[in-house]
CSV table of C-alpha atoms and ligand atoms in Angstrom, one decimal:
chain,number,residue,atom,x,y,z
A,1,MET,CA,41.7,26.3,32.3
A,2,ASN,CA,40.9,28.2,29.0
A,3,ASN,CA,44.3,27.7,27.4
A,4,LEU,CA,44.6,24.2,28.7
A,5,LEU,CA,41.3,23.0,27.3
A,6,HIS,CA,42.1,24.7,23.9
A,7,SER,CA,45.4,22.9,23.9
A,8,ALA,CA,43.7,19.6,24.6
A,9,LEU,CA,41.2,20.3,21.7
A,10,THR,CA,44.1,21.1,19.3
A,11,ARG,CA,45.9,18.0,20.3
A,12,ALA,CA,42.8,15.8,20.1
A,13,LEU,CA,41.9,17.2,16.7
A,14,HIS,CA,45.4,16.6,15.4
A,15,TYR,CA,45.1,13.0,16.6
A,16,ARG,CA,41.7,12.2,15.1
A,17,THR,CA,42.4,13.9,11.8
A,18,THR,CA,45.7,12.1,11.3
A,19,LEU,CA,44.2,8.7,12.1
A,20,PRO,CA,43.6,7.7,8.4
A,21,THR,CA,47.3,8.0,7.6
A,22,ARG,CA,48.9,6.6,10.8
A,23,ARG,CA,50.0,3.0,11.5
A,24,VAL,CA,47.3,1.0,13.3
A,25,TYR,CA,49.7,-0.4,15.9
A,26,PRO,CA,52.5,1.8,17.2
A,27,ASP,CA,56.0,1.1,16.1
A,28,ALA,CA,58.8,-0.1,18.4
A,29,ASP,CA,60.3,3.4,18.8
A,30,ALA,CA,57.0,4.8,20.1
A,31,ILE,CA,56.6,1.9,22.5
A,32,HIS,CA,60.2,2.3,23.7
A,33,ALA,CA,59.7,6.0,24.3
A,34,LEU,CA,57.1,5.1,26.9
A,35,THR,CA,60.0,4.5,29.3
A,36,GLY,CA,60.0,8.3,29.5
A,37,LEU,CA,57.0,7.8,31.9
A,38,ASP,CA,59.1,5.7,34.3
A,39,GLU,CA,60.0,8.6,36.5
A,40,PRO,CA,59.7,8.9,40.3
A,41,LEU,CA,56.4,10.3,41.7
A,42,PRO,CA,57.0,14.0,41.5
A,43,ASN,CA,57.5,15.7,44.9
A,44,HIS,CA,56.0,19.0,43.7
A,45,PRO,CA,53.2,20.1,41.4
A,46,THR,CA,53.6,20.1,37.6
A,47,ASP,CA,52.0,22.8,35.4
A,48,PRO,CA,48.9,21.1,33.8
A,49,GLU,CA,50.0,22.2,30.2
A,50,THR,CA,53.3,20.3,30.8
A,51,VAL,CA,51.3,17.3,32.0
A,52,LEU,CA,49.1,17.4,28.9
A,53,ALA,CA,52.2,17.9,26.6
A,54,GLN,CA,53.9,14.8,28.0
A,55,LEU,CA,50.7,12.8,27.7
A,56,ASP,CA,50.4,13.8,24.0
A,57,ASP,CA,54.1,13.6,23.1
A,58,LEU,CA,54.7,10.2,24.6
A,59,GLY,CA,51.1,8.8,24.7
A,60,SER,CA,49.6,9.6,21.3
A,61,PRO,CA,52.3,7.9,19.2
A,62,ALA,CA,51.9,4.8,21.4
A,63,THR,CA,48.2,4.5,21.0
A,64,VAL,CA,46.5,1.8,18.9
A,65,ALA,CA,44.4,3.4,16.2
A,66,MET,CA,41.1,1.8,17.4
A,67,ALA,CA,39.2,4.9,16.6
A,68,GLY,CA,40.2,4.6,12.9
A,69,GLY,CA,38.9,2.4,10.1
A,70,ARG,CA,41.6,-0.4,10.0
A,71,TYR,CA,41.5,-1.9,13.5
A,72,PHE,CA,39.7,-5.3,13.5
A,73,GLY,CA,40.9,-6.8,16.8
A,74,PHE,CA,38.7,-8.4,19.4
A,75,VAL,CA,35.3,-6.7,18.9
A,76,ASN,CA,36.2,-3.0,19.4
A,77,GLY,CA,34.0,-0.2,18.1
A,78,SER,CA,35.2,3.3,17.6
A,79,SER,CA,33.6,6.5,18.9
A,80,LEU,CA,31.2,8.3,16.7
A,81,PRO,CA,31.8,12.1,16.4
A,82,ALA,CA,28.7,13.0,18.4
A,83,THR,CA,29.6,10.6,21.2
A,84,LEU,CA,33.2,11.9,21.4
A,85,ALA,CA,31.9,15.5,21.6
A,86,ALA,CA,29.2,14.5,24.2
A,87,ASN,CA,31.9,12.7,26.2
A,88,TRP,CA,34.0,16.0,26.3
A,89,LEU,CA,31.1,18.0,27.5
A,90,ALA,CA,30.2,15.3,30.0
A,91,ALA,CA,33.7,15.3,31.3
A,92,ALA,CA,33.4,19.0,31.8
A,93,TRP,CA,30.1,18.5,33.6
A,94,ASP,CA,31.7,15.7,35.8
A,95,GLN,CA,28.4,14.3,36.9
A,96,ASN,CA,27.8,11.4,39.3
A,97,VAL,CA,24.6,9.6,38.4
A,98,ALA,CA,24.1,7.2,41.3
A,99,LEU,CA,20.9,9.1,42.3
A,100,ARG,CA,18.6,11.5,40.4
A,101,VAL,CA,19.2,14.2,42.9
A,102,MET,CA,22.9,14.1,42.0
A,103,SER,CA,22.3,15.0,38.4
A,104,PRO,CA,18.9,15.6,36.9
A,105,ILE,CA,20.3,15.8,33.4
A,106,ALA,CA,22.3,12.6,33.6
A,107,ALA,CA,19.3,10.8,35.1
A,108,LYS,CA,17.0,12.2,32.4
A,109,LEU,CA,19.3,11.1,29.6
A,110,GLU,CA,19.5,7.5,31.0
A,111,GLU,CA,15.7,7.5,31.3
A,112,VAL,CA,15.3,8.7,27.7
A,113,SER,CA,18.0,6.3,26.4
A,114,THR,CA,16.3,3.4,28.2
A,115,ARG,CA,13.0,4.2,26.5
A,116,TRP,CA,14.7,4.5,23.1
A,117,LEU,CA,16.8,1.3,23.5
A,118,VAL,CA,13.8,-0.8,24.6
A,119,ASP,CA,11.9,0.4,21.6
A,120,LEU,CA,14.8,-0.1,19.2
A,121,LEU,CA,15.5,-3.6,20.4
A,122,ARG,CA,11.8,-4.5,20.6
A,123,PHE,CA,12.1,-5.6,24.2
A,124,PRO,CA,9.0,-5.7,26.5
A,125,PRO,CA,8.0,-2.2,27.6
A,126,GLU,CA,8.6,-3.0,31.3
A,127,THR,CA,12.3,-3.7,30.6
A,128,VAL,CA,14.7,-1.7,32.7
A,129,VAL,CA,18.4,-0.9,32.0
A,130,GLY,CA,21.6,-0.8,34.1
A,131,PHE,CA,24.3,1.4,32.6
A,132,VAL,CA,27.5,-0.6,33.4
A,133,THR,CA,31.1,-0.7,32.4
A,134,GLY,CA,30.8,-3.3,29.6
A,135,ALA,CA,29.4,-6.7,28.7
A,136,THR,CA,31.2,-8.5,31.5
A,137,MET,CA,29.4,-6.4,34.1
A,138,ALA,CA,26.2,-6.5,32.1
A,139,ASN,CA,26.3,-10.3,32.2
A,140,PHE,CA,27.1,-10.1,35.9
A,141,THR,CA,24.1,-7.8,36.5
A,142,GLY,CA,21.6,-9.9,34.4
A,143,LEU,CA,22.8,-13.1,36.0
A,144,ALA,CA,22.5,-11.5,39.5
A,145,ALA,CA,18.9,-10.7,38.7
A,146,ALA,CA,18.4,-14.3,37.5
A,147,ARG,CA,20.0,-15.7,40.7
A,148,HIS,CA,17.7,-13.6,42.8
A,149,ALA,CA,14.5,-14.5,40.9
A,150,LEU,CA,15.2,-18.3,40.7
A,151,LEU,CA,16.1,-18.5,44.4
A,152,ALA,CA,13.2,-16.3,45.5
A,153,LYS,CA,10.9,-18.7,43.9
A,154,GLN,CA,12.4,-21.4,46.2
A,155,GLY,CA,11.8,-19.2,49.2
A,156,TRP,CA,15.5,-18.2,49.5
A,157,ASN,CA,16.7,-14.6,49.8
A,158,VAL,CA,20.2,-14.8,48.3
A,159,GLU,CA,21.0,-11.1,48.9
A,160,THR,CA,20.4,-11.4,52.7
A,161,ASP,CA,21.4,-15.1,53.2
A,162,GLY,CA,24.1,-15.7,50.6
A,163,LEU,CA,24.5,-19.0,48.7
A,164,PHE,CA,25.7,-21.4,51.5
A,165,GLY,CA,22.8,-23.8,52.1
A,166,ALA,CA,20.7,-22.3,49.2
A,167,PRO,CA,18.8,-24.6,46.9
A,168,ALA,CA,21.0,-25.5,43.9
A,169,ILE,CA,20.6,-23.7,40.6
A,170,LYS,CA,21.4,-25.6,37.4
A,171,VAL,CA,23.4,-23.3,35.0
A,172,ILE,CA,23.4,-24.2,31.3
A,173,VAL,CA,25.7,-22.6,28.7
A,174,GLY,CA,26.7,-23.4,25.2
A,175,ASP,CA,30.0,-25.1,24.6
A,176,GLU,CA,31.3,-21.9,23.0
A,177,VAL,CA,30.2,-19.6,25.8
A,178,HIS,CA,32.2,-16.4,26.1
A,179,ALA,CA,34.9,-16.6,28.9
A,180,SER,CA,33.5,-13.4,30.5
A,181,LEU,CA,30.2,-15.0,31.1
A,182,LEU,CA,31.9,-17.8,33.0
A,183,LYS,CA,33.8,-15.1,35.0
A,184,ALA,CA,30.5,-13.4,35.9
A,185,LEU,CA,29.1,-16.8,37.0
A,186,GLY,CA,32.2,-17.2,39.2
A,187,LEU,CA,31.8,-13.8,40.7
A,188,LEU,CA,28.2,-14.6,41.6
A,189,GLY,CA,29.2,-17.8,43.4
A,190,LEU,CA,27.6,-19.9,40.7
A,191,GLY,CA,31.0,-21.3,39.6
A,192,ARG,CA,32.9,-21.0,36.3
A,193,GLU,CA,33.0,-24.7,35.9
A,194,ARG,CA,29.8,-25.8,37.7
A,195,VAL,CA,27.9,-25.5,34.4
A,196,ILE,CA,26.3,-27.9,32.0
A,197,ARG,CA,27.8,-27.3,28.6
A,198,VAL,CA,25.5,-28.0,25.7
A,199,PRO,CA,27.1,-29.2,22.4
A,200,VAL,CA,27.2,-26.7,19.5
A,201,ASP,CA,26.9,-27.0,15.8
A,202,ASP,CA,29.5,-26.2,13.1
A,203,GLN,CA,29.1,-22.4,13.6
A,204,GLY,CA,29.2,-22.6,17.4
A,205,ARG,CA,25.4,-22.3,17.9
A,206,MET,CA,24.0,-24.1,21.0
A,207,ARG,CA,22.0,-27.1,19.9
A,208,ALA,CA,18.4,-26.7,21.2
A,209,ASP,CA,17.8,-30.4,20.7
A,210,SER,CA,20.6,-31.2,23.2
A,211,LEU,CA,19.4,-29.2,26.1
A,212,PRO,CA,19.3,-31.2,29.4
A,213,PRO,CA,16.0,-31.3,31.3
A,214,LEU,CA,15.0,-27.8,32.5
A,215,ASP,CA,13.1,-26.8,35.5
A,216,ASP,CA,12.3,-23.7,37.6
A,217,ARG,CA,15.7,-23.7,39.2
A,218,THR,CA,17.5,-23.5,35.8
A,219,LEU,CA,19.4,-20.6,34.4
A,220,VAL,CA,20.0,-20.9,30.6
A,221,CYS,CA,22.7,-18.6,29.2
A,222,ILE,CA,22.6,-18.2,25.5
A,223,GLN,CA,24.5,-16.1,23.0
A,224,ALA,CA,23.6,-13.5,20.4
A,225,GLY,CA,26.8,-13.3,18.5
A,226,ASN,CA,29.6,-15.9,19.0
A,227,VAL,CA,32.8,-14.0,19.5
A,228,ASN,CA,34.5,-16.1,16.8
A,229,THR,CA,31.8,-16.7,14.1
A,230,GLY,CA,29.2,-14.1,14.9
A,231,ALA,CA,26.6,-16.9,15.0
A,232,PHE,CA,23.4,-16.8,17.2
A,233,ASP,CA,22.0,-19.5,19.4
A,234,PRO,CA,18.5,-20.6,18.4
A,235,ALA,CA,16.8,-18.3,20.9
A,236,GLN,CA,13.2,-19.0,19.9
A,237,GLU,CA,13.3,-22.7,20.6
A,238,ILE,CA,15.4,-22.3,23.7
A,239,CYS,CA,13.2,-19.6,25.2
A,240,GLU,CA,10.1,-21.7,24.5
A,241,GLN,CA,11.5,-24.8,26.2
A,242,ALA,CA,12.9,-22.8,29.1
A,243,HIS,CA,9.8,-20.7,29.9
A,244,GLN,CA,7.6,-23.8,29.8
A,245,ALA,CA,9.8,-25.2,32.5
A,246,GLY,CA,9.9,-21.9,34.5
A,247,ALA,CA,13.6,-21.4,33.8
A,248,TRP,CA,15.3,-18.0,33.3
A,249,VAL,CA,17.0,-17.2,30.0
A,250,HIS,CA,19.9,-14.7,29.9
A,251,VAL,CA,21.4,-13.5,26.6
A,252,ASP,CA,25.1,-12.5,26.2
A,253,GLY,CA,24.6,-10.2,23.2
A,254,ALA,CA,27.8,-8.2,23.7
A,255,PHE,CA,27.8,-7.2,20.0
A,256,GLY,CA,25.3,-9.4,18.3
A,257,LEU,CA,22.3,-7.9,20.1
A,258,TRP,CA,22.6,-4.8,17.9
A,259,ALA,CA,21.4,-7.0,15.0
A,260,LEU,CA,17.9,-6.4,16.4
A,261,ALA,CA,18.3,-2.8,15.4
A,262,CYS,CA,19.2,-3.7,11.8
A,263,PRO,CA,16.2,-5.0,9.8
A,264,PRO,CA,18.3,-7.0,7.2
A,265,ARG,CA,20.1,-8.8,10.1
A,266,ALA,CA,17.3,-9.0,12.7
A,267,HIS,CA,16.2,-12.5,11.6
A,268,LEU,CA,19.5,-13.8,13.1
A,269,ALA,CA,18.3,-12.7,16.5
A,270,ARG,CA,14.8,-14.3,16.2
A,271,GLY,CA,13.4,-15.1,19.6
A,272,ILE,CA,16.1,-13.1,21.5
A,273,PRO,CA,13.5,-10.6,22.8
A,274,ASP,CA,11.7,-13.5,24.5
A,275,ALA,CA,14.5,-13.9,27.1
A,276,ASP,CA,14.5,-12.5,30.6
A,277,SER,CA,17.7,-10.5,30.7
A,278,TRP,CA,20.3,-9.4,28.1
A,279,ALA,CA,23.8,-8.0,28.1
A,280,VAL,CA,25.2,-5.7,25.4
A,281,ASP,CA,28.1,-3.4,24.9
A,282,ALA,CA,27.6,0.1,23.7
A,283,HIS,CA,31.3,0.5,23.4
A,284,LYS,CA,31.3,-2.2,20.7
A,285,TRP,CA,28.7,-1.7,18.0
A,286,LEU,CA,27.0,1.5,19.1
A,287,ASN,CA,30.4,3.1,18.8
A,288,VAL,CA,30.5,5.1,22.0
A,289,PRO,CA,33.7,5.7,24.0
A,290,TYR,CA,34.8,3.1,26.5
A,291,ASP,CA,33.5,2.1,29.2
A,292,CYS,CA,29.9,1.5,28.4
A,293,GLY,CA,27.7,-1.6,28.6
A,294,LEU,CA,24.0,-2.2,29.2
A,295,ALA,CA,22.2,-4.7,31.3
A,296,PHE,CA,18.6,-5.2,30.3
A,297,CYS,CA,16.1,-7.0,32.5
A,298,ARG,CA,12.4,-7.5,31.9
A,299,HIS,CA,11.8,-8.2,35.6
A,300,PRO,CA,12.5,-4.8,37.3
A,301,ASP,CA,11.9,-6.3,40.8
A,302,ALA,CA,14.5,-8.9,40.4
A,303,ILE,CA,17.3,-6.6,39.2
A,304,ARG,CA,16.4,-4.0,41.9
A,305,ALA,CA,16.4,-6.7,44.6
A,306,ALA,CA,19.9,-7.7,43.4
A,307,MET,CA,21.4,-4.2,43.0
A,308,THR,CA,19.7,-1.7,45.3
A,309,VAL,CA,21.4,-0.5,48.5
A,310,LEU,CA,19.5,1.5,51.0
A,311,ALA,CA,20.8,3.9,53.7
A,312,PRO,CA,19.1,6.9,55.3
A,313,TYR,CA,21.6,9.3,53.7
A,314,LEU,CA,20.9,8.0,50.2
A,315,LEU,CA,17.5,9.9,50.3
A,316,PRO,CA,15.1,7.1,49.3
A,317,THR,CA,12.5,8.3,46.8
A,318,ALA,CA,9.5,6.7,45.3
A,319,HIS,CA,11.2,6.5,41.9
A,320,PRO,CA,13.7,3.9,40.9
A,321,GLU,CA,17.2,5.4,40.9
A,322,PRO,CA,20.0,4.8,38.3
A,323,SER,CA,22.0,2.9,40.9
A,324,HIS,CA,19.2,0.5,41.6
A,325,PHE,CA,20.1,-1.3,38.4
A,326,THR,CA,23.9,-1.4,38.6
A,327,PRO,CA,26.6,-2.9,40.7
A,328,GLU,CA,28.2,0.5,41.2
A,329,MET,CA,26.8,3.4,43.2
A,330,SER,CA,28.9,6.4,42.1
A,331,ARG,CA,29.7,6.2,38.4
A,332,ARG,CA,30.2,8.1,35.2
A,333,ALA,CA,27.0,9.2,33.5
A,334,ARG,CA,27.2,6.7,30.6
A,335,GLY,CA,23.8,7.5,29.3
A,336,ILE,CA,25.0,10.8,27.9
A,337,GLU,CA,27.0,9.2,25.1
A,338,ILE,CA,24.3,6.5,24.5
A,339,TRP,CA,21.8,9.3,24.1
A,340,ALA,CA,24.2,11.2,21.8
A,341,ALA,CA,24.8,8.1,19.6
A,342,LEU,CA,21.1,7.3,19.3
A,343,LYS,CA,20.1,10.9,18.7
A,344,SER,CA,22.8,11.5,16.1
A,345,LEU,CA,22.3,8.2,14.2
A,346,GLY,CA,18.5,7.7,14.6
A,347,ARG,CA,17.0,4.3,13.9
A,348,THR,CA,18.1,4.3,10.2
A,349,GLY,CA,21.6,5.6,10.9
A,350,LEU,CA,22.2,2.8,13.4
A,351,ALA,CA,20.7,0.2,11.1
A,352,ASP,CA,23.0,1.5,8.3
A,353,LEU,CA,26.1,1.4,10.5
A,354,ILE,CA,25.5,-2.3,11.4
A,355,GLU,CA,24.6,-3.3,7.9
A,356,ARG,CA,27.6,-1.5,6.4
A,357,ASN,CA,29.9,-3.3,8.8
A,358,CYS,CA,28.3,-6.6,7.9
A,359,GLN,CA,28.8,-5.9,4.2
A,360,LEU,CA,32.4,-4.9,4.7
A,361,ALA,CA,33.0,-8.2,6.6
A,362,ALA,CA,31.5,-10.0,3.5
A,363,ARG,CA,33.8,-7.9,1.3
A,364,PHE,CA,36.8,-9.0,3.4
A,365,ALA,CA,35.7,-12.7,3.2
A,366,ASN,CA,35.2,-12.5,-0.6
A,367,GLY,CA,38.6,-10.9,-1.1
A,368,LEU,CA,40.3,-13.5,1.1
A,369,ARG,CA,38.6,-16.3,-0.7
A,370,ALA,CA,39.6,-14.8,-4.1
A,371,MET,CA,43.3,-15.0,-2.9
A,372,GLY,CA,42.8,-18.7,-2.2
A,373,HIS,CA,42.5,-18.5,1.6
A,374,THR,CA,40.0,-20.5,3.6
A,375,VAL,CA,37.2,-18.6,5.4
A,376,LEU,CA,36.1,-20.9,8.2
A,377,ASN,CA,32.8,-19.4,9.3
A,378,GLU,CA,29.6,-18.5,7.6
A,379,VAL,CA,30.0,-14.7,7.5
A,380,VAL,CA,26.5,-13.8,8.7
A,381,LEU,CA,27.4,-10.7,10.7
A,382,ASN,CA,30.7,-8.8,11.2
A,383,GLN,CA,33.1,-11.6,12.1
A,384,VAL,CA,35.5,-13.3,9.6
A,385,LEU,CA,37.7,-16.2,10.5
A,386,VAL,CA,40.4,-16.9,8.0
A,387,THR,CA,43.2,-19.4,8.0
A,388,PHE,CA,46.4,-19.1,6.0
A,389,GLY,CA,47.3,-22.8,6.2
A,390,ASP,CA,48.7,-24.6,9.2
A,391,ALA,CA,48.9,-23.0,12.7
A,392,ASP,CA,52.5,-21.8,12.4
A,393,THR,CA,51.9,-20.2,9.0
A,394,THR,CA,48.8,-18.5,10.2
A,395,HIS,CA,50.5,-17.2,13.3
A,396,ARG,CA,53.5,-15.9,11.2
A,397,ILE,CA,51.2,-14.1,8.8
A,398,ILE,CA,49.2,-12.5,11.6
A,399,ALA,CA,52.4,-11.4,13.3
A,400,HIS,CA,53.7,-9.8,10.0
A,401,LEU,CA,50.5,-8.0,9.4
A,402,GLN,CA,50.4,-6.7,12.9
A,403,ALA,CA,54.0,-5.4,12.7
A,404,GLU,CA,53.5,-3.9,9.2
A,405,GLY,CA,50.8,-1.5,10.5
A,406,THR,CA,48.2,-1.3,7.8
A,407,LEU,CA,45.7,-3.2,9.9
A,408,TRP,CA,45.5,-5.0,13.2
A,409,ALA,CA,43.6,-8.3,13.6
A,410,GLY,CA,44.1,-10.9,16.3
A,411,GLY,CA,44.4,-14.7,16.3
A,412,THR,CA,42.2,-17.4,17.7
A,413,VAL,CA,41.8,-21.1,17.8
A,414,TRP,CA,38.3,-22.1,16.8
A,415,GLN,CA,37.0,-25.7,16.6
A,416,GLY,CA,40.6,-26.9,16.2
A,417,HIS,CA,41.6,-24.4,13.6
A,418,THR,CA,44.1,-21.6,14.1
A,419,ALA,CA,42.7,-18.5,12.4
A,420,MET,CA,42.9,-14.7,12.1
A,421,ARG,CA,39.8,-13.0,13.5
A,422,ILE,CA,38.5,-10.0,11.7
A,423,SER,CA,35.8,-8.1,13.5
A,424,VAL,CA,34.4,-5.1,11.5
A,425,SER,CA,32.8,-2.9,14.2
A,426,SER,CA,33.8,0.7,13.5
A,427,TRP,CA,31.6,3.3,11.9
A,428,ALA,CA,34.9,4.7,10.4
A,429,THR,CA,35.7,1.6,8.2
A,430,THR,CA,35.2,2.1,4.5
A,431,GLU,CA,35.5,-0.1,1.4
A,432,GLU,CA,38.8,1.6,0.7
A,433,ASP,CA,40.1,0.6,4.1
A,434,VAL,CA,39.1,-3.1,3.5
A,435,ASP,CA,40.7,-3.1,0.1
A,436,ARG,CA,43.9,-1.6,1.5
A,437,CYS,CA,44.0,-4.3,4.1
A,438,LEU,CA,43.3,-7.0,1.6
A,439,GLU,CA,46.3,-5.7,-0.4
A,440,ALA,CA,48.4,-6.0,2.7
A,441,VAL,CA,47.3,-9.6,3.2
A,442,HIS,CA,48.1,-10.3,-0.4
A,443,ARG,CA,51.7,-8.9,0.0
A,444,TYR,CA,52.4,-11.3,2.8
A,445,THR,CA,50.7,-14.4,1.4
A,446,LYS,CA,51.3,-14.4,-2.3
B,1,PLP,C1,30.1,-12.4,23.4
B,1,PLP,C2,30.9,-11.5,24.3
B,1,PLP,N1,30.6,-11.5,25.6
B,1,PLP,C3,31.2,-10.7,26.5
B,1,PLP,C4,32.3,-9.9,26.1
B,1,PLP,C5,33.0,-9.1,27.1
B,1,PLP,O1,32.8,-7.7,26.9
B,1,PLP,P1,33.6,-6.6,27.7
B,1,PLP,O2,35.0,-6.7,27.3
B,1,PLP,O3,33.0,-5.3,27.2
B,1,PLP,O4,33.3,-6.8,29.1
B,1,PLP,C6,32.7,-9.9,24.8
B,1,PLP,C7,33.9,-9.2,24.3
B,1,PLP,O5,34.3,-9.3,23.2
B,1,PLP,C8,32.0,-10.7,23.8
B,1,PLP,O6,32.3,-10.8,22.5
């Protein structure tokens, strides 16, 4: 064990310290070398050091350098040093946090993290948190709580009786709803397409003046952070209208919710804390290792009714248990890295991280405009959409940039325009990184 873990440390240190100089996307040779893994299932044991060596020799060169400063694909954070170190220790602890009795330390860290997060995001003090895999499951969990509460008001117990014959729930989404929220609705039997789509404005924000009639059987799903533009739905107006009608408001804030923790950007999220449930990713902007999302709910009874399982062997206690707020029972103790991130950054460190990323996104946008390219969105947060001309030209340039290796950014089609999406979400990104990437763009577009 001793030599093996030291070897893992040496290899991991080499990986992290060489990130600034390595290609962001692996080259063709490294990807081809992965065929070395296509061997039959071994009949006999392999020495763990040999296992680790193969993983490092073939695996490390074929990784995408998401943990570095020049990866801008999708919305992917990196892992802060404290969270990576906490993750290693947590892996050594190997704790299951379904129940407090399984791991007092893991349960304690989730309890402390819950308190800190609720304070940080200015949510109502009664808010509870489920520590889930990511925003997709956080949306699922918040929507399950909503489904429970709306149907319970109609005298229907959806957990015991299911949805067949249940009173109908009206589900409202913005026209630029994230695909994963629709998936969560589908998983809950509410239907990916059985939704009312509300028109959006020129930044993808739901138009509050176009909401259909709302009532106490309505679930309104809004966004804090459009995946393309970073724009926020007008939460204050929507929450006011919804709550007057007795509707439930759920927020998909996969990355944008963190704006609430950043005073210069918090105005974008005005009214978001008025909602009933919220989904956010910690593996995005809090920069903890994958997989880590958070489902917040200001109605503890609703989320518990949706998620709790009871059995005599599960030792029921008077206290809520971590698994009362999550779809999973056994799971990784995700609160450990959340706690480490919040403890190491503090309120100001997190605000600085978010603000720095937003300013770097603006630097990107300014540099691209200075080269004559069109930035399609108002760069209010960390997302930049740039077009290099027609769709074919834009695709070609994205492909060149991805192959060249200085940076990695993906493509999208937004409101009829083909664009490159730049998402600045890593604590590791610096001004020098952005300038280096702008030079690469210049090389391919001059
Ligand atoms: C707005 C929004 N919602 C949900 C998701 C899904 O998050 P995850 O992949 O962590 O499940 C994303 C991912 O980018 C997102 O941007």
